[in-house]
mmCIF file of C-alpha atoms and ligand atoms in Angstrom:
data_model
loop_
_atom_site.group_PDB
_atom_site.id
_atom_site.type_symbol
_atom_site.label_atom_id
_atom_site.label_comp_id
_atom_site.label_asym_id
_atom_site.label_seq_id
_atom_site.Cartn_x
_atom_site.Cartn_y
_atom_site.Cartn_z
ATOM 1 C CA UNK A 1 59.165 82.594 76.953
ATOM 2 C CA UNK A 2 57.620 79.787 78.941
ATOM 3 C CA UNK A 3 59.967 76.849 79.277
ATOM 4 C CA UNK A 4 58.386 73.539 80.020
ATOM 5 C CA UNK A 5 59.988 70.238 80.906
ATOM 6 C CA UNK A 6 59.765 67.861 77.974
ATOM 7 C CA UNK A 7 57.564 65.547 80.039
ATOM 8 C CA UNK A 8 54.857 68.246 80.135
ATOM 9 C CA UNK A 9 54.639 68.678 76.384
ATOM 10 C CA UNK A 10 52.292 66.326 74.578
ATOM 11 C CA UNK A 11 53.888 64.490 71.646
ATOM 12 C CA UNK A 12 51.348 66.194 69.393
ATOM 13 C CA UNK A 13 52.927 69.557 70.117
ATOM 14 C CA UNK A 14 56.523 68.703 69.323
ATOM 15 C CA UNK A 15 56.059 66.338 66.365
ATOM 16 C CA UNK A 16 54.728 67.311 62.936
ATOM 17 C CA UNK A 17 51.114 66.182 62.670
ATOM 18 C CA UNK A 18 51.518 63.481 60.051
ATOM 19 C CA UNK A 19 54.424 61.833 61.823
ATOM 20 C CA UNK A 20 52.488 62.001 65.066
ATOM 21 C CA UNK A 21 49.453 60.418 63.470
ATOM 22 C CA UNK A 22 51.431 57.721 61.722
ATOM 23 C CA UNK A 23 53.274 56.863 64.902
ATOM 24 C CA UNK A 24 50.062 56.799 66.868
ATOM 25 C CA UNK A 25 48.462 54.573 64.283
ATOM 26 C CA UNK A 26 51.473 52.272 64.218
ATOM 27 C CA UNK A 27 51.465 51.934 67.993
ATOM 28 C CA UNK A 28 47.707 51.397 68.022
ATOM 29 C CA UNK A 29 48.112 48.801 65.298
ATOM 30 C CA UNK A 30 50.675 47.010 67.420
ATOM 31 C CA UNK A 31 48.347 47.298 70.416
ATOM 32 C CA UNK A 32 45.441 45.988 68.377
ATOM 33 C CA UNK A 33 47.535 43.074 67.103
ATOM 34 C CA UNK A 34 48.605 42.143 70.600
ATOM 35 C CA UNK A 35 45.101 42.547 72.018
ATOM 36 C CA UNK A 36 43.600 40.761 69.013
ATOM 37 C CA UNK A 37 45.687 37.701 69.702
ATOM 38 C CA UNK A 38 44.177 37.555 73.167
ATOM 39 C CA UNK A 39 40.685 38.928 72.700
ATOM 40 C CA UNK A 40 39.721 38.234 69.116
ATOM 41 C CA UNK A 41 37.353 40.826 67.673
ATOM 42 C CA UNK A 42 37.189 42.883 70.889
ATOM 43 C CA UNK A 43 40.294 44.678 69.630
ATOM 44 C CA UNK A 44 38.070 46.296 66.982
ATOM 45 C CA UNK A 45 36.461 48.314 69.746
ATOM 46 C CA UNK A 46 39.540 50.457 70.278
ATOM 47 C CA UNK A 47 39.216 54.077 69.244
ATOM 48 C CA UNK A 48 41.726 54.661 66.491
ATOM 49 C CA UNK A 49 41.769 51.053 65.202
ATOM 50 C CA UNK A 50 41.435 50.871 61.398
ATOM 51 C CA UNK A 51 38.021 49.910 60.074
ATOM 52 C CA UNK A 52 38.199 47.420 57.227
ATOM 53 C CA UNK A 53 35.851 46.628 54.351
ATOM 54 C CA UNK A 54 34.617 50.227 54.130
ATOM 55 C CA UNK A 55 33.161 51.105 50.736
ATOM 56 C CA UNK A 56 32.864 54.389 48.924
ATOM 57 C CA UNK A 57 29.500 56.120 48.809
ATOM 58 C CA UNK A 58 27.900 58.297 46.137
ATOM 59 C CA UNK A 59 26.691 60.569 48.992
ATOM 60 C CA UNK A 60 30.135 61.975 49.518
ATOM 61 C CA UNK A 61 31.626 65.416 48.938
ATOM 62 C CA UNK A 62 34.773 66.191 47.042
ATOM 63 C CA UNK A 63 35.856 69.007 49.353
ATOM 64 C CA UNK A 64 38.991 69.584 51.378
ATOM 65 C CA UNK A 65 38.687 67.699 54.645
ATOM 66 C CA UNK A 66 39.212 69.341 58.020
ATOM 67 C CA UNK A 67 42.460 67.975 59.512
ATOM 68 C CA UNK A 68 42.118 64.971 61.823
ATOM 69 C CA UNK A 69 43.595 66.937 64.718
ATOM 70 C CA UNK A 70 40.866 69.582 64.521
ATOM 71 C CA UNK A 71 38.070 67.045 64.056
ATOM 72 C CA UNK A 72 39.172 65.187 67.184
ATOM 73 C CA UNK A 73 40.255 68.024 69.499
ATOM 74 C CA UNK A 74 37.740 70.817 68.780
ATOM 75 C CA UNK A 75 34.498 69.230 69.931
ATOM 76 C CA UNK A 76 31.155 69.815 71.572
ATOM 77 C CA UNK A 77 30.233 66.989 73.920
ATOM 78 C CA UNK A 78 28.885 68.576 77.085
ATOM 79 C CA UNK A 79 28.880 65.233 78.905
ATOM 80 C CA UNK A 80 32.653 65.785 79.147
ATOM 81 C CA UNK A 81 32.666 69.538 79.774
ATOM 82 C CA UNK A 82 31.690 72.665 77.888
ATOM 83 C CA UNK A 83 35.151 73.698 76.601
ATOM 84 C CA UNK A 84 36.193 72.694 73.090
ATOM 85 C CA UNK A 85 39.179 70.670 74.321
ATOM 86 C CA UNK A 86 37.313 69.086 77.270
ATOM 87 C CA UNK A 87 35.929 66.117 75.284
ATOM 88 C CA UNK A 88 39.323 65.046 73.900
ATOM 89 C CA UNK A 89 40.883 65.495 77.338
ATOM 90 C CA UNK A 90 38.154 63.800 79.385
ATOM 91 C CA UNK A 91 36.390 61.241 77.187
ATOM 92 C CA UNK A 92 38.948 58.538 77.964
ATOM 93 C CA UNK A 93 36.689 57.573 80.880
ATOM 94 C CA UNK A 94 33.934 56.417 78.495
ATOM 95 C CA UNK A 95 33.814 52.616 78.178
ATOM 96 C CA UNK A 96 32.515 51.685 74.734
ATOM 97 C CA UNK A 97 32.413 47.900 75.291
ATOM 98 C CA UNK A 98 30.175 46.242 76.220
ATOM 99 C CA UNK A 99 27.585 48.614 74.696
ATOM 100 C CA UNK A 100 23.994 48.111 73.670
ATOM 101 C CA UNK A 101 21.471 50.188 71.763
ATOM 102 C CA UNK A 102 17.788 49.651 72.594
ATOM 103 C CA UNK A 103 15.206 49.964 69.811
ATOM 104 C CA UNK A 104 11.878 50.819 71.412
ATOM 105 C CA UNK A 105 8.410 52.240 71.016
ATOM 106 C CA UNK A 106 6.191 52.040 67.961
ATOM 107 C CA UNK A 107 7.969 49.176 66.203
ATOM 108 C CA UNK A 108 7.055 45.649 65.247
ATOM 109 C CA UNK A 109 10.502 44.374 66.199
ATOM 110 C CA UNK A 110 11.803 46.088 69.325
ATOM 111 C CA UNK A 111 15.009 44.786 70.812
ATOM 112 C CA UNK A 112 18.418 45.471 72.217
ATOM 113 C CA UNK A 113 21.355 45.269 69.854
ATOM 114 C CA UNK A 114 24.898 44.641 70.952
ATOM 115 C CA UNK A 115 27.150 47.230 69.280
ATOM 116 C CA UNK A 116 29.172 44.557 67.489
ATOM 117 C CA UNK A 117 25.964 43.127 66.002
ATOM 118 C CA UNK A 118 24.957 46.632 64.896
ATOM 119 C CA UNK A 119 28.318 47.061 63.193
ATOM 120 C CA UNK A 120 27.530 44.042 61.007
ATOM 121 C CA UNK A 121 23.992 45.115 60.202
ATOM 122 C CA UNK A 122 24.911 46.913 56.997
ATOM 123 C CA UNK A 123 28.050 47.478 54.938
ATOM 124 C CA UNK A 124 30.088 50.398 56.243
ATOM 125 C CA UNK A 125 30.496 53.371 53.919
ATOM 126 C CA UNK A 126 32.711 56.427 53.954
ATOM 127 C CA UNK A 127 30.734 59.670 53.673
ATOM 128 C CA UNK A 128 32.578 62.967 53.511
ATOM 129 C CA UNK A 129 30.040 65.454 54.911
ATOM 130 C CA UNK A 130 29.991 69.169 55.529
ATOM 131 C CA UNK A 131 29.061 69.778 59.190
ATOM 132 C CA UNK A 132 27.850 73.157 60.472
ATOM 133 C CA UNK A 133 27.671 73.965 64.177
ATOM 134 C CA UNK A 134 24.990 76.402 65.351
ATOM 135 C CA UNK A 135 27.800 78.415 66.970
ATOM 136 C CA UNK A 136 29.028 79.489 63.527
ATOM 137 C CA UNK A 137 31.883 77.146 62.652
ATOM 138 C CA UNK A 138 32.003 74.287 60.187
ATOM 139 C CA UNK A 139 34.118 71.287 59.265
ATOM 140 C CA UNK A 140 34.304 68.675 56.496
ATOM 141 C CA UNK A 141 34.489 65.226 58.071
ATOM 142 C CA UNK A 142 35.004 61.795 56.465
ATOM 143 C CA UNK A 143 32.531 59.744 58.524
ATOM 144 C CA UNK A 144 32.203 55.991 58.394
ATOM 145 C CA UNK A 145 28.803 54.537 59.020
ATOM 146 C CA UNK A 146 25.624 53.192 57.504
ATOM 147 C CA UNK A 147 22.218 54.673 56.687
ATOM 148 C CA UNK A 148 19.892 54.895 59.693
ATOM 149 C CA UNK A 149 17.130 53.706 57.311
ATOM 150 C CA UNK A 150 18.682 50.218 57.341
ATOM 151 C CA UNK A 151 18.119 49.924 61.076
ATOM 152 C CA UNK A 152 14.656 51.483 60.851
ATOM 153 C CA UNK A 153 13.517 49.000 58.179
ATOM 154 C CA UNK A 154 14.701 46.144 60.340
ATOM 155 C CA UNK A 155 12.775 47.537 63.340
ATOM 156 C CA UNK A 156 9.531 47.597 61.282
ATOM 157 C CA UNK A 157 7.921 50.832 62.564
ATOM 158 C CA UNK A 158 4.147 50.812 63.073
ATOM 159 C CA UNK A 159 1.812 53.366 61.470
ATOM 160 C CA UNK A 160 2.015 55.411 64.692
ATOM 161 C CA UNK A 161 5.761 56.009 64.391
ATOM 162 C CA UNK A 162 5.926 59.638 63.227
ATOM 163 C CA UNK A 163 9.142 60.691 64.966
ATOM 164 C CA UNK A 164 12.348 59.093 66.187
ATOM 165 C CA UNK A 165 13.978 60.007 69.491
ATOM 166 C CA UNK A 166 17.707 59.493 70.082
ATOM 167 C CA UNK A 167 19.105 59.197 73.603
ATOM 168 C CA UNK A 168 22.728 59.409 74.768
ATOM 169 C CA UNK A 169 24.226 57.368 77.621
ATOM 170 C CA UNK A 170 23.333 58.700 81.083
ATOM 171 C CA UNK A 171 26.187 57.776 83.426
ATOM 172 C CA UNK A 172 27.891 60.536 85.442
ATOM 173 C CA UNK A 173 30.491 57.971 86.543
ATOM 174 C CA UNK A 174 31.795 57.768 82.981
ATOM 175 C CA UNK A 175 30.688 61.211 81.844
ATOM 176 C CA UNK A 176 31.965 63.779 84.353
ATOM 177 C CA UNK A 177 30.147 66.671 82.653
ATOM 178 C CA UNK A 178 26.837 65.079 83.694
ATOM 179 C CA UNK A 179 27.674 65.935 87.314
ATOM 180 C CA UNK A 180 26.986 69.546 86.360
ATOM 181 C CA UNK A 181 23.468 70.710 85.510
ATOM 182 C CA UNK A 182 24.429 72.670 82.423
ATOM 183 C CA UNK A 183 21.877 70.546 80.474
ATOM 184 C CA UNK A 184 19.089 68.195 81.474
ATOM 185 C CA UNK A 185 20.594 64.707 81.084
ATOM 186 C CA UNK A 186 20.495 62.447 79.209
ATOM 187 C CA UNK A 187 21.006 64.319 75.940
ATOM 188 C CA UNK A 188 17.948 63.780 73.743
ATOM 189 C CA UNK A 189 17.471 64.593 70.064
ATOM 190 C CA UNK A 190 14.786 63.837 67.528
ATOM 191 C CA UNK A 191 13.939 63.643 63.847
ATOM 192 C CA UNK A 192 10.716 63.391 61.892
ATOM 193 C CA UNK A 193 10.340 59.921 60.386
ATOM 194 C CA UNK A 194 11.032 61.061 56.810
ATOM 195 C CA UNK A 195 14.192 62.875 57.969
ATOM 196 C CA UNK A 196 15.339 59.761 59.796
ATOM 197 C CA UNK A 197 14.694 57.627 56.674
ATOM 198 C CA UNK A 198 16.514 60.046 54.356
ATOM 199 C CA UNK A 199 19.542 58.436 52.683
ATOM 200 C CA UNK A 200 21.858 61.216 53.946
ATOM 201 C CA UNK A 201 21.068 60.398 57.597
ATOM 202 C CA UNK A 202 23.608 57.959 58.973
ATOM 203 C CA UNK A 203 24.712 56.271 62.132
ATOM 204 C CA UNK A 204 28.469 56.857 62.283
ATOM 205 C CA UNK A 205 30.884 54.434 63.907
ATOM 206 C CA UNK A 206 34.142 55.866 62.596
ATOM 207 C CA UNK A 207 35.951 58.759 60.971
ATOM 208 C CA UNK A 208 39.102 59.100 58.901
ATOM 209 C CA UNK A 209 39.116 55.318 58.392
ATOM 210 C CA UNK A 210 39.260 54.594 62.119
ATOM 211 C CA UNK A 211 36.924 53.558 64.908
ATOM 212 C CA UNK A 212 35.240 56.702 66.252
ATOM 213 C CA UNK A 213 37.279 58.468 68.950
ATOM 214 C CA UNK A 214 35.302 58.740 72.199
ATOM 215 C CA UNK A 215 35.129 62.537 71.951
ATOM 216 C CA UNK A 216 33.332 62.246 68.603
ATOM 217 C CA UNK A 217 30.540 60.080 70.010
ATOM 218 C CA UNK A 218 31.835 56.502 70.232
ATOM 219 C CA UNK A 219 30.754 53.873 69.751
ATOM 220 C CA UNK A 220 27.807 55.062 67.625
ATOM 221 C CA UNK A 221 26.291 58.476 66.900
ATOM 222 C CA UNK A 222 23.825 60.139 64.620
ATOM 223 C CA UNK A 223 25.003 62.327 61.698
ATOM 224 C CA UNK A 224 22.482 64.589 59.915
ATOM 225 C CA UNK A 225 24.529 66.867 57.645
ATOM 226 C CA UNK A 226 21.852 69.408 56.638
ATOM 227 C CA UNK A 227 21.019 70.302 60.254
ATOM 228 C CA UNK A 228 23.017 72.147 62.898
ATOM 229 C CA UNK A 229 25.523 69.871 64.604
ATOM 230 C CA UNK A 230 23.622 69.560 67.881
ATOM 231 C CA UNK A 231 21.020 67.356 66.144
ATOM 232 C CA UNK A 232 23.758 64.735 65.612
ATOM 233 C CA UNK A 233 23.547 63.114 69.054
ATOM 234 C CA UNK A 234 26.556 61.158 70.269
ATOM 235 C CA UNK A 235 27.119 57.848 72.104
ATOM 236 C CA UNK A 236 23.580 56.551 71.583
ATOM 237 C CA UNK A 237 21.996 53.958 73.853
ATOM 238 C CA UNK A 238 18.344 54.258 72.827
ATOM 239 C CA UNK A 239 16.404 54.891 69.637
ATOM 240 C CA UNK A 240 12.702 55.222 70.308
ATOM 241 C CA UNK A 241 9.905 55.477 67.737
ATOM 242 C CA UNK A 242 7.127 57.769 68.884
ATOM 243 C CA UNK A 243 3.920 59.412 67.741
ATOM 244 C CA UNK A 244 4.539 62.887 69.186
ATOM 245 C CA UNK A 245 7.418 65.242 68.465
ATOM 246 C CA UNK A 246 10.125 64.547 71.077
ATOM 247 C CA UNK A 247 11.147 67.312 73.462
ATOM 248 C CA UNK A 248 14.852 67.644 72.735
ATOM 249 C CA UNK A 249 17.474 68.707 75.246
ATOM 250 C CA UNK A 250 18.161 72.028 73.534
ATOM 251 C CA UNK A 251 14.463 72.872 73.120
ATOM 252 C CA UNK A 252 14.032 72.223 76.831
ATOM 253 C CA UNK A 253 17.053 74.398 77.683
ATOM 254 C CA UNK A 254 16.212 77.366 75.431
ATOM 255 C CA UNK A 255 13.018 76.958 73.344
ATOM 256 C CA UNK A 256 13.326 80.385 71.714
ATOM 257 C CA UNK A 257 16.829 79.629 70.505
ATOM 258 C CA UNK A 258 16.681 76.015 69.387
ATOM 259 C CA UNK A 259 13.779 74.630 67.400
ATOM 260 C CA UNK A 260 12.980 71.031 66.613
ATOM 261 C CA UNK A 261 13.994 71.215 62.941
ATOM 262 C CA UNK A 262 17.240 73.191 63.228
ATOM 263 C CA UNK A 263 17.945 73.012 59.525
ATOM 264 C CA UNK A 264 20.998 75.027 58.539
ATOM 265 C CA UNK A 265 19.435 78.243 57.222
ATOM 266 C CA UNK A 266 21.329 81.492 56.526
ATOM 267 C CA UNK A 267 18.006 83.412 56.508
ATOM 268 C CA UNK A 268 16.929 82.460 60.030
ATOM 269 C CA UNK A 269 19.247 83.941 62.613
ATOM 270 C CA UNK A 270 19.810 82.601 66.078
ATOM 271 C CA UNK A 271 18.191 85.191 68.410
ATOM 272 C CA UNK A 272 21.667 86.169 69.647
ATOM 273 C CA UNK A 273 23.739 86.012 66.431
ATOM 274 C CA UNK A 274 23.523 85.911 62.651
ATOM 275 C CA UNK A 275 23.704 82.609 60.788
ATOM 276 C CA UNK A 276 24.494 84.223 57.413
ATOM 277 C CA UNK A 277 28.192 83.333 57.534
ATOM 278 C CA UNK A 278 30.372 80.649 59.023
ATOM 279 C CA UNK A 279 34.022 80.007 59.719
ATOM 280 C CA UNK A 280 35.369 76.790 58.276
ATOM 281 C CA UNK A 281 37.849 75.521 60.873
ATOM 282 C CA UNK A 282 41.350 76.145 59.522
ATOM 283 C CA UNK A 283 40.311 79.060 57.277
ATOM 284 C CA UNK A 284 40.724 82.765 57.977
ATOM 285 C CA UNK A 285 37.941 84.352 55.936
ATOM 286 C CA UNK A 286 34.322 83.546 56.632
ATOM 287 C CA UNK A 287 32.166 81.764 54.053
ATOM 288 C CA UNK A 288 28.489 82.244 53.282
ATOM 289 C CA UNK A 289 26.313 79.712 55.065
ATOM 290 C CA UNK A 290 24.505 77.525 52.528
ATOM 291 C CA UNK A 291 20.786 76.716 52.757
ATOM 292 C CA UNK A 292 20.432 73.215 54.218
ATOM 293 C CA UNK A 293 24.234 73.298 54.523
ATOM 294 C CA UNK A 294 24.434 72.834 50.736
ATOM 295 C CA UNK A 295 22.233 69.707 50.705
ATOM 296 C CA UNK A 296 19.114 71.473 49.397
ATOM 297 C CA UNK A 297 18.905 69.418 46.193
ATOM 298 C CA UNK A 298 18.568 66.298 48.328
ATOM 299 C CA UNK A 299 16.431 67.514 51.241
ATOM 300 C CA UNK A 300 14.459 70.679 50.336
ATOM 301 C CA UNK A 301 11.432 68.600 49.303
ATOM 302 C CA UNK A 302 11.068 67.333 52.879
ATOM 303 C CA UNK A 303 10.021 70.854 53.892
ATOM 304 C CA UNK A 304 7.942 71.939 50.898
ATOM 305 C CA UNK A 305 5.126 74.243 51.995
ATOM 306 C CA UNK A 306 6.524 74.701 55.510
ATOM 307 C CA UNK A 307 7.237 78.128 56.946
ATOM 308 C CA UNK A 308 10.881 77.686 57.923
ATOM 309 C CA UNK A 309 10.882 80.894 59.968
ATOM 310 C CA UNK A 310 8.238 79.355 62.195
ATOM 311 C CA UNK A 311 9.517 75.793 62.087
ATOM 312 C CA UNK A 312 13.148 76.717 62.754
HETATM 313 N N1 MTE B 401 25.766 64.837 71.561
HETATM 314 C C1 MTE B 401 25.796 64.758 72.902
HETATM 315 N N2 MTE B 401 25.406 63.627 73.483
HETATM 316 N N3 MTE B 401 26.232 65.797 73.670
HETATM 317 C C2 MTE B 401 26.620 66.983 73.122
HETATM 318 O O1 MTE B 401 26.988 67.920 73.864
HETATM 319 N N4 MTE B 401 26.963 68.270 71.043
HETATM 320 C C3 MTE B 401 26.415 68.471 69.705
HETATM 321 C C4 MTE B 401 26.548 67.211 68.843
HETATM 322 N N5 MTE B 401 26.169 66.032 69.574
HETATM 323 C C5 MTE B 401 26.587 67.105 71.688
HETATM 324 C C6 MTE B 401 26.167 65.977 70.947
HETATM 325 C C7 MTE B 401 27.007 69.612 69.009
HETATM 326 S S1 MTE B 401 26.574 71.158 69.571
HETATM 327 C C8 MTE B 401 27.830 69.467 67.926
HETATM 328 S S2 MTE B 401 28.349 70.832 67.034
HETATM 329 C C9 MTE B 401 28.296 68.136 67.502
HETATM 330 O O2 MTE B 401 27.895 67.102 68.393
HETATM 331 C C10 MTE B 401 29.813 68.125 67.408
HETATM 332 O O3 MTE B 401 30.266 66.882 66.924
HETATM 333 P P1 MTE B 401 31.838 66.633 66.759
HETATM 334 O O4 MTE B 401 32.468 67.017 68.060
HETATM 335 O O5 MTE B 401 32.008 65.178 66.440
HETATM 336 O O6 MTE B 401 32.301 67.510 65.639
#
């Protein structure tokens, strides 16, 4: 048996999860109180700080949530490395204040929003969503955010705005994974305008009642629950309204494997593996993958008449 000195063992490994979380929260609360006294609202920026005034949403699932530990330690965020634990281990170097998001392109009201202004743009809601990664695993995550449509309405898109492009921060100093050329940086994603306006599409700023941890895409990320997880771009700095379909990072990397739409679809396999089943993190037996990740009643009409084998 491997014996380690107690100093090597993270608290999370030797303390039952709930106690660990409560203690962490308590200490963060104390930290936030102390910082709040000095900095005012800047304390709200801290990952893990409680978000207040969050309301319930009708667009929420009543399904068992994936434990906080898994949601925040089993991640894909290649800007911090390609291993599942790399983001939680390395994303501490990301500075989420000050932070701005530029609204550009085919809009009547372009501009640059400070993140704290964005946070006050619309009431925050909790949305428990099923999330399905293209790799074959899934989670149920209680996001906190607001509909992207609220921001889009404010930006007043012109008649030429047919697509929306989402761009992640490009800063190898803060994002060590960007020093490797595993992807073409910055990370770019895109949605058709009607997908972006759909009430299920949100900008998330928190999860499990707290400010978003860096590894989950702080301070603001896209969440599109009926598409594979890679469409939900993290740590956004630019939202651009465009006429032509954006070339996304994954389409550029492997066009045969990753299409623009990337709707969860058990009938369209990835060229290298089946998408018929998925493993819900924390469960042993695989589940059947659901068409549109189970959101068909809400979104199927967006794709009526489209050949989803071709537009994968
Ligand atoms: N966004 C950026 N900027 N970089 C990434 O590597 N990975 C995507 C998506 N957003 C990724 C990203 C993938 S593949 C998935 S499955 C989800 O983030 C994972 O989100 P989560 O770690 O919050 O569960």
